PDB file of C-alpha atoms and ligand atoms in Angstrom:
ATOM      1  CA  MET A   1      26.523 -35.919  34.157  1.00 56.00           C
ATOM      2  CA  SER A   2      26.852 -38.181  37.144  1.00 76.00           C
ATOM      3  CA  GLU A   3      28.693 -41.559  37.154  1.00 92.00           C
ATOM      4  CA  ARG A   4      27.297 -44.557  36.478  1.00 92.00           C
ATOM      5  CA  ASP A   5      25.228 -46.310  39.758  1.00 84.00           C
ATOM      6  CA  GLN A   6      27.876 -49.291  39.902  1.00 83.00           C
ATOM      7  CA  LEU A   7      27.656 -50.016  44.050  1.00 86.00           C
ATOM      8  CA  PHE A   8      25.940 -52.920  43.878  1.00 80.00           C
ATOM      9  CA  ALA A   9      27.558 -54.749  41.126  1.00 77.00           C
ATOM     10  CA  ARG A  10      29.453 -57.258  42.716  1.00 76.00           C
ATOM     11  CA  PRO A  11      28.698 -59.574  45.564  1.00 81.00           C
ATOM     12  CA  LEU A  12      28.639 -57.986  49.150  1.00 80.00           C
ATOM     13  CA  ALA A  13      29.709 -60.279  51.899  1.00 74.00           C
ATOM     14  CA  GLU A  14      27.546 -57.953  53.982  1.00 80.00           C
ATOM     15  CA  ILE A  15      24.944 -55.881  52.553  1.00 79.00           C
ATOM     16  CA  ALA A  16      24.518 -52.652  54.616  1.00 74.00           C
ATOM     17  CA  GLY A  17      20.405 -51.038  54.894  1.00 74.00           C
ATOM     18  CA  PHE A  18      20.540 -48.108  52.181  1.00 69.00           C
ATOM     19  CA  ARG A  19      22.246 -44.281  52.855  1.00 78.00           C
ATOM     20  CA  PHE A  20      22.538 -41.245  51.621  1.00 76.00           C
ATOM     21  CA  ASP A  21      26.313 -40.339  51.317  1.00 80.00           C
ATOM     22  CA  HIS A  22      29.066 -39.607  49.813  1.00 88.00           C
ATOM     23  CA  GLN A  23      29.044 -43.050  47.658  1.00 88.00           C
ATOM     24  CA  VAL A  24      25.361 -42.661  47.086  1.00 84.00           C
ATOM     25  CA  VAL A  25      25.370 -38.484  45.710  1.00 89.00           C
ATOM     26  CA  ALA A  26      28.413 -39.280  43.742  1.00 84.00           C
ATOM     27  CA  VAL A  27      25.598 -41.315  41.220  1.00 88.00           C
ATOM     28  CA  PHE A  28      22.130 -40.777  42.305  1.00 90.00           C
ATOM     29  CA  PRO A  29      21.514 -38.990  39.251  1.00 92.00           C
ATOM     30  CA  ASP A  30      22.458 -41.875  37.270  1.00 91.00           C
ATOM     31  CA  MET A  31      20.172 -44.792  40.123  1.00 90.00           C
ATOM     32  CA  ILE A  32      17.242 -42.440  40.549  1.00 96.00           C
ATOM     33  CA  ARG A  33      17.258 -42.812  36.264  1.00 95.00           C
ATOM     34  CA  ARG A  34      17.747 -46.060  36.234  1.00 92.00           C
ATOM     35  CA  SER A  35      16.179 -47.127  38.693  1.00 94.00           C
ATOM     36  CA  VAL A  36      12.319 -45.122  39.254  1.00 97.00           C
ATOM     37  CA  PRO A  37      10.311 -45.145  36.019  1.00 98.00           C
ATOM     38  CA  GLY A  38       8.752 -41.815  35.257  1.00 97.00           C
ATOM     39  CA  TYR A  39      11.160 -40.715  37.428  1.00 98.00           C
ATOM     40  CA  GLU A  40      12.211 -37.731  34.510  1.00 97.00           C
ATOM     41  CA  THR A  41       8.208 -37.643  33.578  1.00 98.00           C
ATOM     42  CA  MET A  42       7.056 -36.763  36.993  1.00 98.00           C
ATOM     43  CA  VAL A  43      10.048 -34.440  38.232  1.00 98.00           C
ATOM     44  CA  ALA A  44       9.131 -32.240  35.232  1.00 98.00           C
ATOM     45  CA  MET A  45       5.766 -32.007  36.166  1.00 98.00           C
ATOM     46  CA  THR A  46       6.552 -30.738  39.205  1.00 98.00           C
ATOM     47  CA  GLY A  47       7.506 -27.691  37.730  1.00 98.00           C
ATOM     48  CA  THR A  48       4.268 -27.505  35.243  1.00 98.00           C
ATOM     49  CA  ILE A  49       2.698 -27.962  38.224  1.00 98.00           C
ATOM     50  CA  ALA A  50       3.570 -25.577  40.260  1.00 98.00           C
ATOM     51  CA  GLU A  51       3.564 -23.216  37.614  1.00 98.00           C
ATOM     52  CA  ARG A  52      -0.161 -23.203  37.952  1.00 98.00           C
ATOM     53  CA  TYR A  53      -0.525 -22.805  41.865  1.00 98.00           C
ATOM     54  CA  ALA A  54       2.487 -21.515  43.178  1.00 98.00           C
ATOM     55  CA  LEU A  55       1.186 -17.916  44.483  1.00 97.00           C
ATOM     56  CA  PRO A  56       2.353 -15.318  44.806  1.00 97.00           C
ATOM     57  CA  GLY A  57       3.606 -13.904  48.958  1.00 97.00           C
ATOM     58  CA  THR A  58       3.617 -17.787  48.948  1.00 98.00           C
ATOM     59  CA  GLN A  59       6.183 -20.326  50.013  1.00 98.00           C
ATOM     60  CA  CYS A  60       7.538 -23.262  48.140  1.00 98.00           C
ATOM     61  CA  TYR A  61       8.509 -26.774  49.366  1.00 98.00           C
ATOM     62  CA  ASP A  62      10.813 -29.669  48.030  1.00 98.00           C
ATOM     63  CA  LEU A  63      11.136 -31.985  51.457  1.00 98.00           C
ATOM     64  CA  GLY A  64      14.154 -34.514  50.649  1.00 98.00           C
ATOM     65  CA  CYS A  65      15.692 -32.046  48.077  1.00 98.00           C
ATOM     66  CA  SER A  66      18.754 -35.098  47.540  1.00 97.00           C
ATOM     67  CA  LEU A  67      21.042 -32.877  44.262  1.00 97.00           C
ATOM     68  CA  GLY A  68      17.894 -30.651  43.598  1.00 98.00           C
ATOM     69  CA  ALA A  69      16.237 -31.733  40.236  1.00 98.00           C
ATOM     70  CA  SER A  70      12.599 -31.486  41.874  1.00 98.00           C
ATOM     71  CA  THR A  71      13.477 -28.018  43.429  1.00 98.00           C
ATOM     72  CA  LEU A  72      15.365 -26.878  40.409  1.00 98.00           C
ATOM     73  CA  ALA A  73      11.690 -28.082  38.217  1.00 98.00           C
ATOM     74  CA  LEU A  74      10.128 -25.699  40.642  1.00 98.00           C
ATOM     75  CA  ARG A  75      12.203 -22.840  40.629  1.00 98.00           C
ATOM     76  CA  ARG A  76      11.584 -22.736  37.445  1.00 97.00           C
ATOM     77  CA  GLY A  77       7.716 -23.505  37.474  1.00 97.00           C
ATOM     78  CA  ILE A  78       7.960 -20.618  39.777  1.00 97.00           C
ATOM     79  CA  GLY A  79       9.608 -18.374  37.554  1.00 94.00           C
ATOM     80  CA  ALA A  80      10.148 -14.394  37.950  1.00 91.00           C
ATOM     81  CA  ARG A  81       6.901 -14.258  40.608  1.00 95.00           C
ATOM     82  CA  ASP A  82       7.286 -13.129  43.952  1.00 96.00           C
ATOM     83  CA  CYS A  83       7.619 -16.665  45.825  1.00 97.00           C
ATOM     84  CA  ALA A  84      10.703 -18.358  48.040  1.00 97.00           C
ATOM     85  CA  ILE A  85      11.965 -22.107  47.779  1.00 98.00           C
ATOM     86  CA  ILE A  86      12.249 -24.036  50.232  1.00 98.00           C
ATOM     87  CA  ALA A  87      14.374 -27.095  49.876  1.00 98.00           C
ATOM     88  CA  ALA A  88      15.922 -29.291  52.794  1.00 98.00           C
ATOM     89  CA  ASP A  89      16.961 -33.253  53.513  1.00 98.00           C
ATOM     90  CA  ASN A  90      19.512 -34.513  56.401  1.00 97.00           C
ATOM     91  CA  ALA A  91      21.816 -36.306  53.798  1.00 96.00           C
ATOM     92  CA  PRO A  92      25.206 -33.754  54.454  1.00 96.00           C
ATOM     93  CA  ALA A  93      26.405 -35.569  51.561  1.00 94.00           C
ATOM     94  CA  MET A  94      22.967 -34.118  49.396  1.00 96.00           C
ATOM     95  CA  ILE A  95      22.426 -30.825  50.705  1.00 97.00           C
ATOM     96  CA  GLU A  96      26.360 -30.505  49.903  1.00 95.00           C
ATOM     97  CA  ARG A  97      26.578 -31.437  46.426  1.00 95.00           C
ATOM     98  CA  CYS A  98      23.195 -29.632  45.628  1.00 97.00           C
ATOM     99  CA  ARG A  99      23.852 -26.588  46.778  1.00 97.00           C
ATOM    100  CA  ALA A 100      26.576 -26.253  43.529  1.00 96.00           C
ATOM    101  CA  VAL A 101      23.453 -27.738  41.620  1.00 97.00           C
ATOM    102  CA  ILE A 102      21.301 -24.327  42.622  1.00 97.00           C
ATOM    103  CA  ALA A 103      24.600 -22.186  42.379  1.00 97.00           C
ATOM    104  CA  ALA A 104      24.761 -23.120  38.705  1.00 97.00           C
ATOM    105  CA  ASP A 105      21.305 -22.396  37.652  1.00 97.00           C
ATOM    106  CA  SER A 106      20.469 -18.656  37.190  1.00 94.00           C
ATOM    107  CA  ALA A 107      15.922 -19.316  37.473  1.00 95.00           C
ATOM    108  CA  PRO A 108      15.063 -16.470  39.692  1.00 95.00           C
ATOM    109  CA  ALA A 109      13.144 -17.427  42.412  1.00 97.00           C
ATOM    110  CA  PRO A 110      15.563 -17.746  45.750  1.00 97.00           C
ATOM    111  CA  VAL A 111      16.064 -21.227  46.840  1.00 98.00           C
ATOM    112  CA  GLU A 112      16.981 -21.449  51.455  1.00 98.00           C
ATOM    113  CA  LEU A 113      18.481 -24.989  51.111  1.00 98.00           C
ATOM    114  CA  ARG A 114      18.355 -26.542  55.347  1.00 98.00           C
ATOM    115  CA  LEU A 115      20.451 -29.367  56.344  1.00 98.00           C
ATOM    116  CA  GLY A 116      18.204 -30.751  58.990  1.00 98.00           C
ATOM    117  CA  ASP A 117      15.263 -33.751  58.646  1.00 98.00           C
ATOM    118  CA  VAL A 118      12.018 -33.093  57.460  1.00 98.00           C
ATOM    119  CA  ARG A 119      10.048 -34.241  60.223  1.00 98.00           C
ATOM    120  CA  ASP A 120      11.305 -30.837  62.069  1.00 98.00           C
ATOM    121  CA  ILE A 121      10.085 -28.719  59.519  1.00 98.00           C
ATOM    122  CA  HIS A 122       7.008 -26.094  60.278  1.00 98.00           C
ATOM    123  CA  PHE A 123       5.337 -25.529  57.079  1.00 98.00           C
ATOM    124  CA  THR A 124       3.955 -21.994  56.607  1.00 98.00           C
ATOM    125  CA  ASN A 125       1.723 -20.205  54.143  1.00 98.00           C
ATOM    126  CA  ALA A 126       2.916 -23.093  51.516  1.00 98.00           C
ATOM    127  CA  SER A 127       2.037 -23.072  48.174  1.00 98.00           C
ATOM    128  CA  VAL A 128       3.122 -26.104  47.097  1.00 98.00           C
ATOM    129  CA  VAL A 129       4.352 -28.732  48.728  1.00 98.00           C
ATOM    130  CA  VAL A 130       6.689 -31.809  46.749  1.00 98.00           C
ATOM    131  CA  LEU A 131       7.053 -35.042  48.243  1.00 98.00           C
ATOM    132  CA  ASN A 132       9.321 -37.211  45.238  1.00 98.00           C
ATOM    133  CA  PHE A 133      10.066 -39.890  46.669  1.00 98.00           C
ATOM    134  CA  THR A 134      10.735 -38.840  50.213  1.00 98.00           C
ATOM    135  CA  LEU A 135       7.781 -40.424  52.975  1.00 98.00           C
ATOM    136  CA  GLN A 136       8.562 -43.874  52.160  1.00 97.00           C
ATOM    137  CA  PHE A 137      11.972 -43.025  53.811  1.00 96.00           C
ATOM    138  CA  ILE A 138      10.130 -41.904  57.173  1.00 97.00           C
ATOM    139  CA  PRO A 139       8.779 -44.823  59.400  1.00 97.00           C
ATOM    140  CA  PRO A 140       5.509 -44.777  59.069  1.00 97.00           C
ATOM    141  CA  ALA A 141       4.480 -44.062  62.077  1.00 97.00           C
ATOM    142  CA  ASP A 142       5.862 -40.670  61.551  1.00 98.00           C
ATOM    143  CA  ARG A 143       3.687 -39.888  58.198  1.00 98.00           C
ATOM    144  CA  GLY A 144       0.149 -38.776  59.242  1.00 98.00           C
ATOM    145  CA  PRO A 145       2.141 -36.123  61.840  1.00 98.00           C
ATOM    146  CA  LEU A 146       4.314 -34.883  58.739  1.00 98.00           C
ATOM    147  CA  ILE A 147       1.460 -34.566  55.952  1.00 98.00           C
ATOM    148  CA  ALA A 148      -0.756 -32.960  58.470  1.00 98.00           C
ATOM    149  CA  ALA A 149       1.764 -30.621  59.454  1.00 98.00           C
ATOM    150  CA  ILE A 150       1.992 -29.634  55.656  1.00 98.00           C
ATOM    151  CA  GLY A 151      -1.893 -29.459  55.488  1.00 98.00           C
ATOM    152  CA  ALA A 152      -1.257 -27.533  58.369  1.00 98.00           C
ATOM    153  CA  GLY A 153       0.975 -24.833  56.728  1.00 98.00           C
ATOM    154  CA  LEU A 154      -0.441 -24.950  52.785  1.00 98.00           C
ATOM    155  CA  VAL A 155      -2.639 -21.356  52.006  1.00 97.00           C
ATOM    156  CA  PRO A 156      -6.244 -22.444  50.688  1.00 95.00           C
ATOM    157  CA  GLY A 157      -5.610 -23.362  47.129  1.00 93.00           C
ATOM    158  CA  GLY A 158      -2.514 -24.943  47.984  1.00 97.00           C
ATOM    159  CA  VAL A 159      -1.471 -28.795  46.553  1.00 98.00           C
ATOM    160  CA  LEU A 160       0.698 -30.702  47.559  1.00 98.00           C
ATOM    161  CA  VAL A 161       2.535 -33.269  44.939  1.00 98.00           C
ATOM    162  CA  LEU A 162       3.478 -37.091  46.650  1.00 98.00           C
ATOM    163  CA  SER A 163       5.413 -39.625  44.605  1.00 98.00           C
ATOM    164  CA  GLU A 164       5.763 -42.523  46.106  1.00 98.00           C
ATOM    165  CA  LYS A 165       6.437 -46.191  45.469  1.00 98.00           C
ATOM    166  CA  ILE A 166       3.545 -48.279  45.807  1.00 98.00           C
ATOM    167  CA  ALA A 167       2.680 -51.614  47.305  1.00 97.00           C
ATOM    168  CA  PHE A 168      -0.384 -53.343  46.379  1.00 98.00           C
ATOM    169  CA  ALA A 169      -3.055 -54.962  48.548  1.00 98.00           C
ATOM    170  CA  ASP A 170      -3.523 -57.673  45.940  1.00 98.00           C
ATOM    171  CA  PRO A 171      -0.956 -59.979  45.957  1.00 98.00           C
ATOM    172  CA  GLY A 172      -1.093 -61.152  42.848  1.00 98.00           C
ATOM    173  CA  LEU A 173      -0.853 -57.858  41.611  1.00 98.00           C
ATOM    174  CA  ASP A 174       1.908 -56.677  43.898  1.00 97.00           C
ATOM    175  CA  ALA A 175       4.148 -59.587  42.959  1.00 97.00           C
ATOM    176  CA  LEU A 176       3.222 -58.982  39.359  1.00 98.00           C
ATOM    177  CA  MET A 177       4.632 -54.507  39.322  1.00 97.00           C
ATOM    178  CA  THR A 178       7.332 -55.586  41.447  1.00 96.00           C
ATOM    179  CA  ASP A 179       8.804 -57.785  38.706  1.00 96.00           C
ATOM    180  CA  LEU A 180       7.972 -55.521  35.742  1.00 98.00           C
ATOM    181  CA  HIS A 181       9.998 -52.648  38.010  1.00 97.00           C
ATOM    182  CA  HIS A 182      12.960 -55.683  38.303  1.00 95.00           C
ATOM    183  CA  ALA A 183      12.565 -56.244  34.399  1.00 97.00           C
ATOM    184  CA  PHE A 184      12.497 -52.213  33.147  1.00 97.00           C
ATOM    185  CA  LYS A 185      15.953 -51.526  35.726  1.00 95.00           C
ATOM    186  CA  ARG A 186      17.915 -54.942  33.878  1.00 93.00           C
ATOM    187  CA  ALA A 187      16.081 -53.272  30.505  1.00 96.00           C
ATOM    188  CA  ASN A 188      18.666 -50.167  32.375  1.00 93.00           C
ATOM    189  CA  GLY A 189      21.571 -51.948  32.596  1.00 91.00           C
ATOM    190  CA  TYR A 190      21.142 -53.423  36.011  1.00 85.00           C
ATOM    191  CA  SER A 191      22.363 -56.876  36.266  1.00 76.00           C
ATOM    192  CA  GLU A 192      20.104 -59.783  38.056  1.00 80.00           C
ATOM    193  CA  LEU A 193      22.559 -59.357  41.331  1.00 74.00           C
ATOM    194  CA  GLU A 194      22.497 -55.502  41.486  1.00 73.00           C
ATOM    195  CA  VAL A 195      18.437 -55.707  41.446  1.00 74.00           C
ATOM    196  CA  SER A 196      18.358 -58.516  43.836  1.00 75.00           C
ATOM    197  CA  GLN A 197      21.299 -56.648  46.470  1.00 71.00           C
ATOM    198  CA  LYS A 198      19.341 -53.257  46.129  1.00 77.00           C
ATOM    199  CA  ARG A 199      16.269 -54.790  46.997  1.00 82.00           C
ATOM    200  CA  THR A 200      18.094 -55.873  50.135  1.00 78.00           C
ATOM    201  CA  ALA A 201      19.516 -52.736  51.268  1.00 71.00           C
ATOM    202  CA  LEU A 202      16.510 -50.929  50.597  1.00 77.00           C
ATOM    203  CA  GLU A 203      14.449 -53.509  52.867  1.00 80.00           C
ATOM    204  CA  ASN A 204      12.664 -51.787  55.813  1.00 83.00           C
ATOM    205  CA  VAL A 205      14.278 -48.584  54.832  1.00 78.00           C
ATOM    206  CA  LEU A 206      11.822 -48.100  51.955  1.00 86.00           C
ATOM    207  CA  VAL A 207       8.614 -49.042  52.764  1.00 91.00           C
ATOM    208  CA  PRO A 208       6.244 -48.631  50.376  1.00 96.00           C
ATOM    209  CA  GLU A 209       2.046 -47.877  50.830  1.00 98.00           C
ATOM    210  CA  THR A 210      -0.876 -48.985  48.698  1.00 98.00           C
ATOM    211  CA  LEU A 211      -2.624 -46.044  47.245  1.00 98.00           C
ATOM    212  CA  ASP A 212      -5.928 -46.855  49.606  1.00 98.00           C
ATOM    213  CA  ALA A 213      -3.275 -45.901  52.863  1.00 98.00           C
ATOM    214  CA  HIS A 214      -1.947 -42.958  50.715  1.00 98.00           C
ATOM    215  CA  ARG A 215      -5.596 -41.585  49.878  1.00 98.00           C
ATOM    216  CA  ALA A 216      -6.876 -42.245  53.718  1.00 98.00           C
ATOM    217  CA  ARG A 217      -3.796 -40.840  55.856  1.00 98.00           C
ATOM    218  CA  LEU A 218      -4.250 -37.930  52.973  1.00 98.00           C
ATOM    219  CA  ARG A 219      -8.191 -36.984  54.311  1.00 97.00           C
ATOM    220  CA  ASP A 220      -7.376 -37.927  57.860  1.00 97.00           C
ATOM    221  CA  ALA A 221      -4.843 -34.618  57.429  1.00 97.00           C
ATOM    222  CA  GLY A 222      -7.777 -32.230  56.193  1.00 95.00           C
ATOM    223  CA  PHE A 223      -7.322 -32.254  52.369  1.00 97.00           C
ATOM    224  CA  GLY A 224     -10.043 -32.140  49.961  1.00 94.00           C
ATOM    225  CA  ALA A 225      -9.391 -33.811  46.426  1.00 96.00           C
ATOM    226  CA  VAL A 226      -6.826 -36.505  45.730  1.00 97.00           C
ATOM    227  CA  ASP A 227      -6.312 -38.063  42.915  1.00 96.00           C
ATOM    228  CA  VAL A 228      -3.557 -39.846  41.132  1.00 98.00           C
ATOM    229  CA  TRP A 229      -2.115 -38.097  38.396  1.00 98.00           C
ATOM    230  CA  PHE A 230       0.919 -40.215  36.825  1.00 98.00           C
ATOM    231  CA  GLN A 231       1.559 -44.307  37.617  1.00 98.00           C
ATOM    232  CA  CYS A 232       3.729 -46.365  35.778  1.00 98.00           C
ATOM    233  CA  PHE A 233       4.100 -50.055  37.310  1.00 98.00           C
ATOM    234  CA  ASN A 234       4.744 -49.730  41.220  1.00 98.00           C
ATOM    235  CA  PHE A 235       5.573 -45.527  41.172  1.00 98.00           C
ATOM    236  CA  ALA A 236       2.696 -43.243  41.123  1.00 98.00           C
ATOM    237  CA  SER A 237       2.389 -39.720  41.777  1.00 98.00           C
ATOM    238  CA  LEU A 238      -0.924 -38.367  43.456  1.00 98.00           C
ATOM    239  CA  LEU A 239      -2.158 -34.457  44.207  1.00 98.00           C
ATOM    240  CA  ALA A 240      -3.555 -33.722  47.361  1.00 98.00           C
ATOM    241  CA  PHE A 241      -5.247 -29.862  47.733  1.00 97.00           C
ATOM    242  CA  ARG A 242      -6.099 -28.000  50.743  1.00 90.00           C
TER     243      ARG A 242
HETATM  244  C1  GEK B 301      14.528 -35.785  43.858  1.00 89.53           C
HETATM  245  N1  GEK B 301      13.100 -35.901  45.510  1.00 89.53           N
HETATM  246  O1  GEK B 301      15.102 -35.923  42.972  1.00 89.53           O
HETATM  247  N2  GEK B 301      14.506 -35.593  56.306  1.00 89.53           N
HETATM  248  C2  GEK B 301      15.101 -34.631  55.521  1.00 89.53           C
HETATM  249  N3  GEK B 301      15.582 -35.973  54.052  1.00 89.53           N
HETATM  250  C3  GEK B 301      15.167 -36.736  53.809  1.00 89.53           C
HETATM  251  C4  GEK B 301      14.641 -37.555  55.149  1.00 89.53           C
HETATM  252  C5  GEK B 301      14.165 -37.041  56.458  1.00 89.53           C
HETATM  253  N4  GEK B 301      13.797 -37.380  57.660  1.00 89.53           N
HETATM  254  N5  GEK B 301      14.404 -39.279  54.992  1.00 89.53           N
HETATM  255  C6  GEK B 301      14.865 -39.406  53.817  1.00 89.53           C
HETATM  256  N6  GEK B 301      15.232 -38.326  52.924  1.00 89.53           N
HETATM  257  C7  GEK B 301      14.341 -36.376  45.346  1.00 89.53           C
HETATM  258  C8  GEK B 301      15.155 -37.858  45.310  1.00 89.53           C
HETATM  259  S1  GEK B 301      15.548 -39.458  47.049  1.00 89.53           S
HETATM  260  C9  GEK B 301      14.307 -40.529  46.905  1.00 89.53           C
HETATM  261  C10 GEK B 301      14.305 -37.987  46.223  1.00 89.53           C
HETATM  262  C11 GEK B 301      15.339 -42.041  46.630  1.00 89.53           C
HETATM  263  C12 GEK B 301      16.252 -38.030  52.011  1.00 89.53           C
HETATM  264  C13 GEK B 301      17.254 -38.909  51.788  1.00 89.53           C
HETATM  265  O2  GEK B 301      18.064 -37.811  52.217  1.00 89.53           O
HETATM  266  C14 GEK B 301      17.052 -38.342  50.075  1.00 89.53           C
HETATM  267  O3  GEK B 301      18.213 -37.129  49.349  1.00 89.53           O
HETATM  268  C15 GEK B 301      15.361 -38.266  49.639  1.00 89.53           C
HETATM  269  O4  GEK B 301      15.507 -38.311  50.835  1.00 89.53           O
HETATM  270  C16 GEK B 301      15.210 -39.468  48.881  1.00 89.53           C
HETATM  271  O5  GEK B 301      13.368 -34.740  43.439  1.00 89.53           O
HETATM  272  O6  GEK B 301      16.707 -42.054  46.798  1.00 89.53           O
HETATM  273  O7  GEK B 301      14.592 -43.003  45.522  1.00 89.53           O
END
């Protein structure tokens, strides 16, 4: 079990930009579960999707793996077929803890954990690529090249699972979804102060885009069928096929 997230519970004189450090790692599972509506469903269904699309003799990638929640879902979905997982994150504290999480799990698919930037990966022979809440932290200008590199590395029939916090073009709708998300966080025990300080910390660190922007980028990268398979307020997950 992870500790309860109280990182923003007390008034902070200065709010620094959010970083994935040891403090965050200690509370991460509690933080993401209480902050992202549908997180557990999206992670679990990542495994269900992998069960269908992971091909023997190929690789599956979990990009921005944090503590390996989606990696473990992928691993269960793959089962005993000959398919390896590459899980990457550029936060040393995350990879360090993730290594113990993976070691404690006994599913058969091999997992290679990589400390590094997902923008530096050369994707090859991939049947399933997972970007669960990671693209939102990549500078917008670098998102196109990353999606294109993933597209180029997928085998025909391969799939990308892309889960993100999203923005809405209509300002009224955007404000409503933000408000409903904050209500979700308050219902999960976060105070008004915690919600507001976390929002400030994520400013310019987590940059959400509209579903139209995601669809256009995927299309430009050569993906064929693209659609949303899950959405709750301003969080959504898409499937994109090669
Ligand atoms: C889950 N997928 O539980 N290269 C590698 N890793 C990165 C980069 C980058 N350029 N930028 C950010 N990260 C997980 C949850 S969390 C989502 C993903 C959240 C990593 C960062 O270190 C962090 O671990 C992860 O992406 C985002 O299914 O915290 O909202």
